[in-house]
Coordinates of C-alpha atoms in Angstrom, one line a residue:
M294 CA -49.8 -186.1 231.2
V295 CA -53.0 -188.6 231.5
A296 CA -55.2 -188.8 228.5
W297 CA -58.2 -186.4 228.8
T298 CA -61.7 -187.9 228.2
A299 CA -65.1 -186.9 228.0
Q300 CA -65.6 -188.3 231.9
D301 CA -63.0 -185.9 232.6
I302 CA -65.9 -182.7 231.5
P303 CA -66.4 -180.8 235.0
D304 CA -70.1 -180.7 235.9
Q305 CA -71.8 -178.5 233.8
T306 CA -75.0 -177.8 235.7
G307 CA -77.1 -174.6 235.0
R308 CA -75.0 -174.0 231.6
T309 CA -76.2 -173.5 228.3
F310 CA -74.4 -174.9 225.2
V311 CA -75.3 -174.0 221.6
V312 CA -74.0 -176.6 219.3
T313 CA -74.6 -176.4 215.4
G314 CA -75.0 -179.2 213.1
A315 CA -75.8 -181.6 216.4
N316 CA -77.9 -183.9 214.8
S317 CA -75.2 -186.5 213.4
G318 CA -71.7 -186.9 213.8
L319 CA -69.3 -185.2 216.0
G320 CA -72.3 -182.7 216.9
A321 CA -74.4 -185.5 217.9
E322 CA -71.3 -186.6 220.4
T323 CA -70.3 -183.2 221.3
T324 CA -74.2 -183.0 222.8
R325 CA -74.5 -186.4 224.1
A326 CA -71.3 -185.9 226.4
L327 CA -72.5 -182.1 226.8
A328 CA -75.6 -183.4 228.3
A329 CA -74.4 -186.3 230.6
A330 CA -72.4 -183.5 232.0
G331 CA -75.6 -181.9 233.3
A332 CA -75.6 -179.1 230.3
R333 CA -78.6 -177.8 228.6
V334 CA -77.9 -177.8 225.0
V335 CA -79.6 -176.2 222.0
L336 CA -79.3 -178.3 219.4
A337 CA -78.8 -175.7 216.3
C338 CA -79.9 -178.4 213.2
R339 CA -80.9 -177.9 209.8
D340 CA -82.5 -181.2 209.7
V341 CA -84.8 -181.1 212.6
A342 CA -86.1 -184.3 212.2
K343 CA -82.6 -185.9 212.7
G344 CA -82.0 -183.5 215.7
E345 CA -85.2 -184.7 217.2
K346 CA -84.1 -188.1 217.2
V347 CA -80.6 -187.4 219.1
A348 CA -82.7 -185.0 221.4
A349 CA -85.1 -187.8 222.3
E350 CA -82.4 -190.0 223.9
L351 CA -81.2 -187.5 226.0
G352 CA -84.1 -186.0 228.2
D353 CA -85.5 -182.6 229.0
G354 CA -81.9 -180.7 229.3
V355 CA -81.6 -180.7 225.3
Q356 CA -84.0 -178.9 222.8
V357 CA -84.1 -178.4 219.0
R358 CA -83.6 -175.2 216.8
R359 CA -83.9 -174.8 213.0
L360 CA -80.9 -173.2 211.7
D361 CA -79.7 -173.5 208.3
L362 CA -76.2 -172.0 208.1
A363 CA -76.6 -171.9 204.1
D364 CA -78.8 -169.1 204.5
L365 CA -78.7 -166.0 206.2
D366 CA -82.0 -165.5 206.9
S367 CA -82.4 -168.8 209.1
V368 CA -79.2 -167.6 211.0
R369 CA -81.2 -164.8 212.0
E370 CA -84.6 -166.3 212.5
F371 CA -82.5 -168.8 214.9
V372 CA -80.9 -166.2 217.2
D373 CA -84.4 -164.0 217.1
G374 CA -86.0 -167.2 218.6
L375 CA -83.4 -167.3 221.3
A376 CA -83.6 -163.7 221.9
A377 CA -87.6 -164.1 222.3
S378 CA -86.9 -166.9 224.9
H379 CA -84.6 -164.8 227.0
E380 CA -81.9 -167.6 226.3
V381 CA -78.4 -166.4 227.9
V382 CA -75.7 -168.5 226.1
D383 CA -72.3 -170.1 227.8
V384 CA -70.5 -171.5 225.0
L385 CA -71.1 -171.8 221.0
I386 CA -69.9 -174.2 219.6
N387 CA -69.5 -173.9 215.9
N388 CA -69.6 -177.3 214.6
A389 CA -71.1 -177.8 211.3
G390 CA -69.7 -178.2 208.0
V391 CA -69.7 -179.6 204.5
M392 CA -66.7 -181.2 203.0
A393 CA -65.5 -181.3 199.3
V394 CA -69.2 -181.0 197.7
P395 CA -69.5 -180.0 193.9
L396 CA -70.0 -176.6 193.2
R397 CA -73.1 -175.0 194.6
R398 CA -74.4 -171.8 196.1
T399 CA -76.2 -171.1 199.5
A400 CA -79.3 -169.2 199.6
D401 CA -77.2 -165.6 199.5
G402 CA -75.0 -166.8 196.5
F403 CA -72.2 -167.9 198.5
E404 CA -70.0 -171.0 197.5
M405 CA -71.3 -173.4 199.2
Q406 CA -68.5 -174.4 201.7
I407 CA -67.0 -171.0 202.6
G408 CA -70.8 -170.1 202.8
T409 CA -71.7 -173.0 205.1
N410 CA -68.8 -173.5 207.1
H411 CA -67.3 -169.5 207.4
L412 CA -69.7 -167.0 206.6
G413 CA -73.2 -168.8 208.2
H414 CA -70.9 -169.3 211.4
F415 CA -69.5 -165.6 211.3
A416 CA -72.7 -164.1 210.9
L417 CA -74.2 -166.6 213.8
T418 CA -71.4 -165.6 216.4
A419 CA -71.9 -161.8 215.6
L420 CA -75.8 -161.9 216.1
L421 CA -75.4 -164.1 219.2
L422 CA -72.1 -163.0 220.5
G423 CA -74.0 -160.6 223.0
R424 CA -75.8 -163.3 224.4
I425 CA -72.5 -165.2 224.9
T426 CA -70.9 -165.4 228.7
D427 CA -68.0 -167.4 228.3
R428 CA -66.7 -169.0 225.0
V429 CA -67.4 -169.2 221.3
V430 CA -65.7 -172.9 219.8
T431 CA -64.8 -173.3 216.2
V432 CA -64.4 -176.6 214.7
S433 CA -61.4 -176.3 211.9
S434 CA -59.7 -179.2 210.2
A435 CA -56.3 -180.1 209.5
M436 CA -57.0 -179.5 205.8
H437 CA -56.8 -175.9 206.8
R438 CA -53.0 -176.6 205.5
I439 CA -54.0 -176.6 201.9
G440 CA -56.3 -173.7 202.3
R441 CA -55.6 -170.3 200.3
I442 CA -57.6 -167.2 201.2
D443 CA -58.5 -165.4 197.9
L444 CA -59.8 -162.4 198.9
D445 CA -60.8 -161.0 195.5
D446 CA -62.7 -164.4 194.5
L447 CA -63.6 -166.1 197.9
N448 CA -66.8 -167.3 196.5
W449 CA -65.2 -169.1 193.2
E450 CA -66.9 -166.9 190.8
H451 CA -63.8 -166.3 188.8
R452 CA -61.3 -169.5 189.2
R453 CA -62.0 -172.9 188.3
Y454 CA -63.5 -174.4 191.0
D455 CA -61.9 -177.2 193.2
R456 CA -63.6 -178.4 195.9
W457 CA -60.8 -179.8 198.0
L458 CA -59.2 -176.2 197.8
A459 CA -62.7 -174.7 198.4
Y460 CA -63.0 -176.7 201.7
G461 CA -59.4 -176.0 202.5
Q462 CA -59.8 -172.2 202.4
S463 CA -63.2 -172.6 204.3
K464 CA -61.2 -174.1 207.2
L465 CA -58.9 -171.7 206.9
A466 CA -60.9 -168.9 207.3
N467 CA -62.4 -170.7 210.5
L468 CA -58.9 -170.6 212.0
L469 CA -58.3 -167.1 211.0
F470 CA -61.7 -166.2 212.3
A471 CA -61.2 -167.4 215.7
Y472 CA -57.9 -166.2 216.0
E473 CA -59.1 -162.6 215.0
L474 CA -62.0 -163.0 217.4
Q475 CA -59.6 -163.3 220.4
R476 CA -57.5 -160.5 219.5
R477 CA -60.7 -158.3 219.5
L478 CA -62.2 -159.9 222.3
T479 CA -58.8 -159.3 224.2
G480 CA -58.9 -155.7 222.8
R481 CA -62.2 -154.8 224.3
E482 CA -61.2 -156.9 227.7
S483 CA -64.1 -159.0 227.1
P484 CA -64.3 -162.6 229.3
V485 CA -65.6 -164.2 226.4
R486 CA -62.5 -166.5 225.1
S487 CA -62.3 -167.5 221.4
L488 CA -61.0 -171.2 221.1
V489 CA -60.6 -173.5 217.6
V490 CA -60.3 -177.3 217.5
H491 CA -59.7 -179.9 215.0
P492 CA -61.1 -183.8 215.0
G493 CA -58.6 -185.5 213.7
Y494 CA -59.6 -188.0 211.2
S495 CA -63.2 -189.3 212.6
S496 CA -65.4 -191.7 211.4
T497 CA -68.3 -189.8 210.5
N498 CA -70.8 -189.0 207.2
L499 CA -68.7 -186.0 206.3
Q500 CA -66.5 -187.3 204.2
F501 CA -68.9 -189.6 202.0
R502 CA -70.9 -186.1 200.3
S503 CA -68.2 -185.5 197.8
E504 CA -69.8 -187.3 195.1
T505 CA -66.7 -188.6 193.8
L506 CA -64.7 -191.8 193.4
Y507 CA -62.5 -190.5 196.3
G508 CA -65.3 -190.1 198.5
K509 CA -66.2 -193.6 197.7
L510 CA -63.1 -194.7 198.7
M511 CA -63.0 -192.6 201.7
E512 CA -66.5 -194.6 202.7
L513 CA -64.8 -197.6 202.9
S514 CA -61.5 -196.5 204.3
T515 CA -62.6 -194.4 207.2
P516 CA -64.1 -196.9 209.4
I517 CA -60.9 -198.4 209.4
I518 CA -58.5 -195.7 209.6
G519 CA -60.7 -193.2 211.4
Q520 CA -61.1 -192.7 215.0
S521 CA -64.8 -192.9 216.1
P522 CA -66.8 -189.7 216.6
A523 CA -66.9 -190.0 220.8
M524 CA -63.1 -189.7 220.2
G525 CA -63.4 -186.8 217.3
A526 CA -65.4 -184.7 219.9
L527 CA -62.7 -184.7 222.3
P528 CA -61.1 -181.7 221.4
S529 CA -64.3 -179.8 221.2
L530 CA -65.5 -180.9 224.4
Y531 CA -61.9 -179.9 226.0
A532 CA -61.8 -176.2 224.6
A533 CA -65.5 -176.1 225.8
T534 CA -65.1 -177.2 229.1
V535 CA -62.0 -177.2 230.5
P536 CA -61.7 -174.1 232.6
G537 CA -57.9 -173.3 232.1
V538 CA -57.9 -173.7 228.2
E539 CA -55.9 -170.5 226.9
P540 CA -57.6 -167.9 225.3
G541 CA -57.0 -168.2 221.4
G542 CA -55.8 -171.9 221.8
F543 CA -56.0 -174.4 218.9
Y544 CA -56.8 -178.0 220.4
G545 CA -56.7 -181.4 218.3
P546 CA -55.7 -185.2 218.5
D547 CA -52.2 -186.0 220.2
S548 CA -51.7 -188.9 218.2
F549 CA -50.6 -190.4 214.8
F550 CA -49.8 -187.2 213.0
E551 CA -52.7 -185.6 214.7
M552 CA -55.3 -187.9 213.0
R553 CA -56.3 -189.4 216.1
G554 CA -56.1 -189.4 219.9
H555 CA -56.6 -187.3 223.1
P556 CA -56.9 -183.4 222.8
K557 CA -53.9 -181.8 223.1
R558 CA -52.7 -178.0 222.0
V559 CA -51.6 -178.2 218.8
Q560 CA -49.7 -175.9 216.1
S561 CA -51.8 -174.2 212.9
S562 CA -49.9 -173.3 209.4
A563 CA -48.0 -170.0 209.2
R564 CA -51.0 -168.6 207.0
S565 CA -53.2 -169.1 209.8
K566 CA -51.5 -166.6 211.7
D567 CA -51.3 -164.0 209.1
E568 CA -53.2 -160.8 210.9
D569 CA -53.7 -158.7 208.0
V570 CA -55.1 -161.3 206.1
A571 CA -57.6 -162.1 209.2
S572 CA -58.5 -158.5 209.3
R573 CA -59.3 -158.1 205.6
L574 CA -61.3 -161.4 205.4
W575 CA -63.3 -160.0 208.7
T576 CA -64.2 -156.9 206.8
L577 CA -65.1 -158.9 203.8
S578 CA -67.4 -161.4 205.6
E579 CA -69.2 -158.7 207.6
K580 CA -69.7 -157.1 204.5
L581 CA -71.2 -160.3 202.8
C582 CA -72.9 -161.2 205.7
G583 CA -74.7 -157.8 206.6
V584 CA -73.3 -157.5 210.3
E585 CA -70.9 -156.1 212.3
M586 CA -68.9 -157.5 214.9
L587 CA -66.6 -156.0 217.2
S588 CA -65.8 -153.6 214.6
E589 CA -62.4 -151.4 214.8

C-alpha cells in the first residue's frame, strides 16, 4: 500500500468542516491541509486570538468561532451561532483536548479531562448532528488502553484523582462514544458516518501542560521521539476526507507501534468494544450534558 499523505486529500471544494481546537497543534495542521484542499473550515477555538492567527494564513475560506468545550453554555452558543447563519456542516472533527492536567473542574463541575475531551464533544455532536451531512471524526489516543470507565464516579468526585488514569478514561470514552454513535446511526439508516482516530506520538504542546516533572521530560524528549504535527494530523485527515473509509473505523499511524507513520486501519482495546458500557456511558452523558442524541 502506498503511504497516504495530505497531498492525497481529494478536492474538498464546496465542503464545510468544523474543527475543534484548531488554533494550535493537530487542529491547526488539520485546518491548514483542509483549506489547501479547497474546504471551508470553521475553527472552533477557546482562544479566538490564536485561532485568528492561524486563519490569517489561510485566506477567505476559513472563519473563527469561539468554543469552550469546558463550558456547556459556550457549546450551545457555538451551535446557535452556526444555526443563525444557516451553516450546513459536512464534517465535524472532534479534535480538541487536554492531557494529564491537575484536578480541575469545568464550568459545569465535570472533571476537566472527561469534561473537555468527552462530555464537551458529546454535547457538541448532539446539538450539531442535525446539521451534519457526511461524518463525525473523533480524536482518541493510544492511551485509551490504560483507561477504565467508572460510571459511578465519572468525574472523580469520590476516587483519589490520578491525572493519567483520568486522561485514559477520557480517551477510552472517545472510542466508546464513536463506536456507539455509529451503531445508532446505522440503526436509523443514516448516511452520516462516525470515525475515530489517534495521532500516535506527535510533537505538540499538549504533552507539556501536565505541570509535572514527567511533563518537563516529555517537553525535552517529544521533539526528538515524536513525529511532526503535520504527520500526526494525517489519521484525522484520512478519516475526514477519504470516500471509502469504513463506518465505525479506527485509524492511526502505521509504524513503530503506532507511534508514527502514515494512516491505516488499527485496532482498539477490548474495553472500547464493550457495547453495554458504551450504551450506559451514552445515557449518563445525555443526563450530564442535558441533551438527547439518537436516544433509544
